[in-house]
XYZ file of N, CA, C and O in Angstrom:
388
model
N 170.899 144.065 -2.086
C 171.849 144.612 -2.161
C 171.886 145.777 -2.416
O 171.640 146.396 -3.203
N 171.528 146.679 -1.369
C 171.309 148.191 -0.968
C 172.850 148.889 -1.373
O 173.812 148.299 -1.013
N 173.045 149.831 -1.932
C 174.334 150.624 -2.095
C 173.146 152.329 -2.254
O 172.359 152.042 -3.113
N 174.643 153.270 -2.380
C 173.839 154.413 -2.727
C 175.283 154.647 -3.779
O 175.915 154.306 -4.555
N 174.862 155.218 -4.604
C 175.405 156.337 -5.989
C 176.172 157.417 -5.800
O 176.112 157.799 -4.431
N 177.191 156.994 -6.052
C 178.268 158.429 -6.140
C 177.364 159.882 -5.752
O 176.867 159.689 -6.750
N 178.020 159.974 -4.640
C 177.340 161.854 -4.863
C 175.640 161.706 -4.218
O 175.601 162.730 -3.528
N 175.475 160.798 -4.110
C 174.153 160.396 -3.378
C 174.042 159.814 -1.919
O 175.566 159.017 -1.600
N 173.348 160.050 -0.849
C 173.338 159.435 0.742
C 174.183 159.351 1.092
O 175.146 161.192 1.321
N 174.824 158.127 1.731
C 176.208 158.180 2.808
C 177.735 158.300 1.528
O 178.658 158.343 1.999
N 177.355 158.370 0.192
C 178.817 158.024 -0.745
C 179.131 159.719 -0.523
O 178.806 160.490 -1.168
N 180.069 159.472 -0.945
C 181.745 160.545 -1.694
C 181.284 160.780 -3.322
O 180.780 159.861 -3.621
N 182.003 161.862 -3.408
C 181.968 161.880 -5.210
C 180.768 162.347 -5.417
O 180.099 163.363 -4.878
N 181.129 163.005 -6.749
C 180.639 163.811 -7.774
C 179.795 162.371 -8.399
O 179.730 161.481 -9.217
N 177.732 163.124 -7.925
C 176.599 162.499 -8.967
C 176.575 162.726 -9.896
O 176.441 164.030 -10.840
N 177.004 162.104 -11.096
C 176.804 162.076 -12.613
C 175.994 161.011 -13.091
O 176.455 159.828 -12.601
N 175.484 160.457 -14.670
C 175.415 159.826 -15.086
C 176.621 158.366 -15.398
O 176.434 157.732 -14.798
N 177.972 159.237 -15.960
C 178.572 158.032 -15.894
C 178.876 157.428 -15.070
O 179.322 156.221 -14.455
N 178.716 157.924 -13.466
C 178.999 157.575 -11.988
C 178.162 156.444 -11.842
O 178.693 155.489 -11.612
N 176.889 156.877 -12.044
C 176.015 156.133 -11.230
C 176.036 154.754 -12.417
O 175.609 153.895 -11.944
N 176.042 154.743 -13.390
C 176.106 153.771 -14.099
C 177.371 152.958 -14.069
O 176.966 151.666 -14.030
N 178.399 153.578 -13.618
C 179.672 152.606 -13.498
C 179.018 151.901 -11.858
O 179.502 150.689 -11.890
N 178.301 152.650 -11.125
C 178.084 152.036 -9.415
C 177.597 150.720 -9.564
O 177.834 150.216 -9.054
N 176.328 151.165 -10.191
C 175.488 149.964 -10.530
C 175.984 148.720 -11.106
O 175.967 147.340 -11.106
N 176.727 149.162 -12.377
C 177.728 147.554 -12.678
C 178.401 147.363 -11.714
O 178.669 146.057 -11.943
N 179.054 148.048 -10.841
C 179.997 147.111 -10.021
C 179.436 146.685 -8.873
O 179.312 145.337 -8.635
N 177.898 147.176 -8.628
C 177.585 146.377 -7.673
C 177.054 144.752 -8.225
O 176.824 143.872 -7.543
N 176.847 144.805 -9.633
C 176.110 143.823 -9.958
C 177.336 142.652 -10.073
O 177.235 141.785 -10.033
N 178.551 143.180 -11.204
C 179.640 142.424 -10.892
C 180.165 141.567 -9.664
O 180.117 140.670 -9.914
N 180.208 142.124 -8.217
C 180.364 142.233 -7.099
C 179.622 141.037 -7.005
O 180.395 140.289 -6.397
N 177.988 141.343 -6.944
C 177.012 139.547 -7.088
C 177.730 138.526 -7.322
O 177.586 137.827 -6.947
N 178.029 138.858 -8.693
C 178.010 137.920 -9.783
C 179.477 137.291 -9.220
O 179.269 135.864 -9.245
N 180.431 137.670 -9.431
C 182.015 137.554 -9.029
C 182.317 136.969 -7.555
O 182.518 136.480 -7.449
N 181.925 137.576 -7.151
C 182.427 137.608 -5.359
C 181.494 136.849 -4.924
O 181.365 135.817 -3.941
N 180.358 137.412 -4.935
C 179.052 136.211 -4.092
C 178.470 135.243 -4.644
O 177.944 134.478 -4.483
N 179.071 134.836 -5.491
C 178.543 134.441 -7.166
C 177.086 133.890 -7.056
O 176.190 132.301 -6.850
N 176.301 134.710 -7.522
C 174.916 134.732 -7.594
C 174.750 134.692 -8.627
O 174.965 135.049 -9.659
N 173.884 133.389 -8.930
C 173.352 133.176 -10.420
C 172.625 134.568 -10.884
O 171.370 135.085 -10.400
N 172.590 135.201 -12.192
C 172.141 136.143 -12.892
C 170.704 136.067 -12.925
O 169.870 137.204 -12.905
N 170.213 135.045 -13.238
C 168.920 134.526 -13.628
C 168.142 135.003 -11.827
O 167.418 134.584 -12.098
N 168.957 135.184 -10.747
C 168.220 135.405 -9.888
C 168.702 137.044 -9.163
O 167.286 137.581 -8.249
N 168.733 137.452 -10.273
C 168.880 138.746 -9.388
C 167.774 139.499 -10.139
O 167.488 139.662 -11.154
N 167.337 140.893 -9.065
C 166.030 142.002 -9.637
C 166.901 142.780 -9.016
O 167.436 143.651 -8.234
N 166.364 143.905 -10.569
C 167.351 145.043 -10.233
C 166.149 146.282 -9.394
O 164.919 145.857 -10.108
N 166.405 147.021 -8.673
C 165.284 147.969 -7.913
C 166.142 149.430 -8.226
O 166.740 149.619 -7.332
N 165.301 149.775 -8.674
C 165.583 151.481 -9.162
C 163.895 152.042 -8.446
O 163.047 151.784 -8.622
N 164.306 153.329 -7.821
C 163.524 154.504 -7.691
C 164.260 155.580 -7.700
O 165.567 155.791 -7.202
N 163.087 156.225 -8.090
C 163.301 158.001 -8.835
C 164.342 157.966 -9.335
O 164.581 157.217 -10.517
N 165.691 158.631 -8.998
C 166.500 158.605 -10.177
C 167.082 157.311 -10.416
O 168.822 157.046 -11.468
N 167.467 156.310 -9.388
C 167.782 155.214 -9.667
C 167.053 154.188 -10.239
O 168.087 152.987 -11.345
N 166.217 154.780 -11.427
C 165.398 153.855 -12.344
C 166.139 153.917 -13.809
O 166.328 153.166 -14.449
N 166.671 155.080 -13.719
C 167.649 154.989 -15.092
C 168.757 154.478 -15.176
O 169.171 153.494 -15.957
N 169.587 154.303 -13.856
C 170.463 152.719 -13.942
C 170.451 151.856 -14.113
O 170.453 150.922 -14.600
N 169.098 151.727 -13.400
C 168.412 150.090 -13.324
C 168.046 149.568 -14.700
O 168.265 148.264 -15.272
N 166.938 151.349 -14.979
C 167.228 150.905 -16.950
C 168.233 150.592 -17.988
O 168.050 149.614 -18.567
N 169.218 150.881 -17.805
C 170.177 150.716 -18.662
C 170.529 149.215 -18.140
O 171.294 148.814 -19.305
N 170.993 149.083 -16.749
C 171.583 147.747 -16.824
C 170.797 147.192 -17.211
O 171.638 145.842 -17.853
N 169.787 146.743 -16.683
C 168.554 145.818 -17.464
C 168.903 145.855 -18.547
O 168.114 144.494 -18.992
N 169.285 146.283 -19.864
C 168.794 146.337 -21.304
C 170.740 145.843 -21.840
O 169.953 145.457 -22.889
N 171.650 145.617 -20.693
C 172.280 145.016 -21.238
C 172.788 143.755 -20.634
O 173.287 143.290 -21.123
N 171.575 143.244 -19.700
C 171.626 142.197 -19.077
C 170.177 140.962 -19.382
O 169.983 140.817 -18.109
N 170.316 140.616 -20.632
C 169.148 139.502 -20.791
C 168.981 138.689 -19.818
O 167.868 137.420 -19.873
N 169.608 137.959 -19.014
C 169.524 136.911 -17.462
C 168.762 137.389 -16.722
O 168.782 136.925 -15.988
N 168.380 138.576 -16.311
C 168.349 138.812 -15.200
C 166.903 138.479 -14.649
O 165.759 137.994 -16.040
N 166.711 138.531 -13.876
C 165.199 137.723 -13.524
C 164.329 139.218 -13.785
O 162.454 138.923 -13.861
N 164.369 140.036 -13.360
C 163.626 141.431 -13.556
C 163.958 142.571 -13.558
O 165.369 142.549 -12.837
N 163.388 143.749 -13.691
C 164.121 145.188 -13.087
C 162.394 145.574 -12.457
O 161.585 145.298 -12.786
N 162.301 146.245 -11.652
C 160.992 146.552 -11.023
C 161.862 148.581 -11.217
O 162.545 148.955 -10.489
N 160.946 149.607 -10.917
C 161.356 150.305 -11.311
C 160.209 151.531 -9.926
O 159.029 150.952 -10.413
N 159.878 152.014 -9.360
C 160.128 152.486 -8.202
C 159.801 154.131 -8.650
O 160.713 154.938 -8.413
N 158.372 154.635 -8.987
C 158.321 156.281 -9.070
C 158.856 155.999 -10.170
O 160.320 157.586 -9.524
N 159.212 155.705 -11.095
C 160.667 156.503 -12.218
C 160.312 157.792 -12.355
O 161.615 158.717 -12.658
N 158.752 158.043 -13.202
C 159.079 159.305 -13.760
C 158.376 160.719 -12.790
O 158.801 161.708 -12.928
N 157.190 160.602 -11.931
C 156.864 161.418 -10.929
C 157.514 161.682 -10.306
O 157.768 162.857 -9.979
N 158.317 161.116 -9.715
C 159.550 161.641 -8.281
C 160.515 162.508 -9.209
O 160.538 163.172 -8.819
N 160.886 162.246 -10.747
C 161.600 163.151 -11.411
C 160.996 164.579 -11.542
O 162.577 165.119 -11.232
N 160.076 164.163 -11.831
C 159.377 165.715 -12.315
C 158.855 166.319 -11.313
O 159.325 167.216 -11.060
N 158.716 165.710 -10.040
C 158.466 166.558 -8.927
C 160.234 167.137 -8.639
O 159.815 168.360 -8.135
N 160.898 166.638 -8.438
C 162.080 167.274 -8.191
C 162.839 168.160 -8.918
O 163.618 169.258 -8.513
N 162.378 167.995 -10.427
C 163.281 168.833 -11.315
C 162.052 169.855 -11.672
O 162.635 171.149 -12.351
N 160.709 169.926 -11.151
C 159.808 170.794 -11.735
C 159.938 172.425 -11.369
O 159.814 173.376 -12.073
N 160.579 172.693 -10.131
C 160.710 173.797 -9.458
C 161.848 174.409 -10.738
O 162.225 176.034 -11.159
N 162.901 173.657 -11.466
C 164.403 173.719 -11.967
C 164.114 174.550 -13.585
O 163.725 175.538 -14.188
N 162.791 173.168 -14.354
C 163.032 173.329 -15.616
C 161.396 173.511 -15.941
O 161.112 173.575 -16.771
N 160.304 173.190 -14.832
C 159.126 173.936 -15.228
C 158.611 172.424 -16.177
O 158.740 171.192 -15.702
N 158.191 172.579 -16.834
C 157.435 171.981 -17.177
C 158.240 170.488 -18.601
O 157.823 169.743 -19.083
N 159.802 170.977 -18.200
C 160.481 170.018 -19.265
C 161.405 168.967 -18.203
O 161.675 168.984 -18.394
N 160.420 169.046 -17.403
C 160.981 168.071 -15.842
C 161.483 166.687 -16.592
O 162.366 166.138 -15.555
N 161.239 165.886 -17.253
C 161.751 164.765 -17.698
C 162.484 164.459 -18.779
O 163.307 163.794 -19.000
N 163.682 165.770 -18.342
C 164.456 166.136 -19.712
C 165.776 165.347 -19.149
O 166.211 164.254 -19.210
N 165.823 164.757 -17.300
C 166.774 164.233 -16.520
C 166.898 163.035 -16.733
O 167.512 162.195 -16.929
N 165.600 162.353 -17.102
C 165.289 160.638 -17.398
C 166.899 160.641 -19.354
O 166.704 159.339 -19.865
N 166.558 161.367 -20.240
C 167.209 161.174 -21.363
C 168.472 161.424 -20.920
O 169.414 160.996 -22.388
N 169.028 161.838 -20.651
C 170.706 160.446 -20.201
C 170.860 159.831 -20.112
O 172.342 159.489 -20.149
N 170.035 158.666 -19.724
C 170.710 157.417 -19.362
C 170.363 156.668 -21.169
O 168.664 156.932 -21.196
N 171.275 156.538 -21.178
C 171.100 155.680 -22.878
C 170.631 153.986 -22.799
O 170.729 153.818 -21.567
N 170.000 153.700 -23.555
C 169.328 152.220 -23.630
C 169.857 151.772 -24.881
O 169.946 152.436 -25.520
């Protein structure tokens, strides 16, 4: 199932860490509760900034089939390099594990 985080893509609202964590949890809960998907068949896929929420949720759900991280660090570094220079990995520290 694909989706946009709050404040990204076609979604409205403000992009915050809290919103992205709530978004990924809501999508997961919807798959399990509404579509009756077996948690053991769910693979989380996070790309770029989406790897933070995917890692977070993956660390909370031991029965997942897996977690795929697509360009987790490098794309984040490229996106923040102009703003904060060499401290570009800093945005990833905001996602608790």
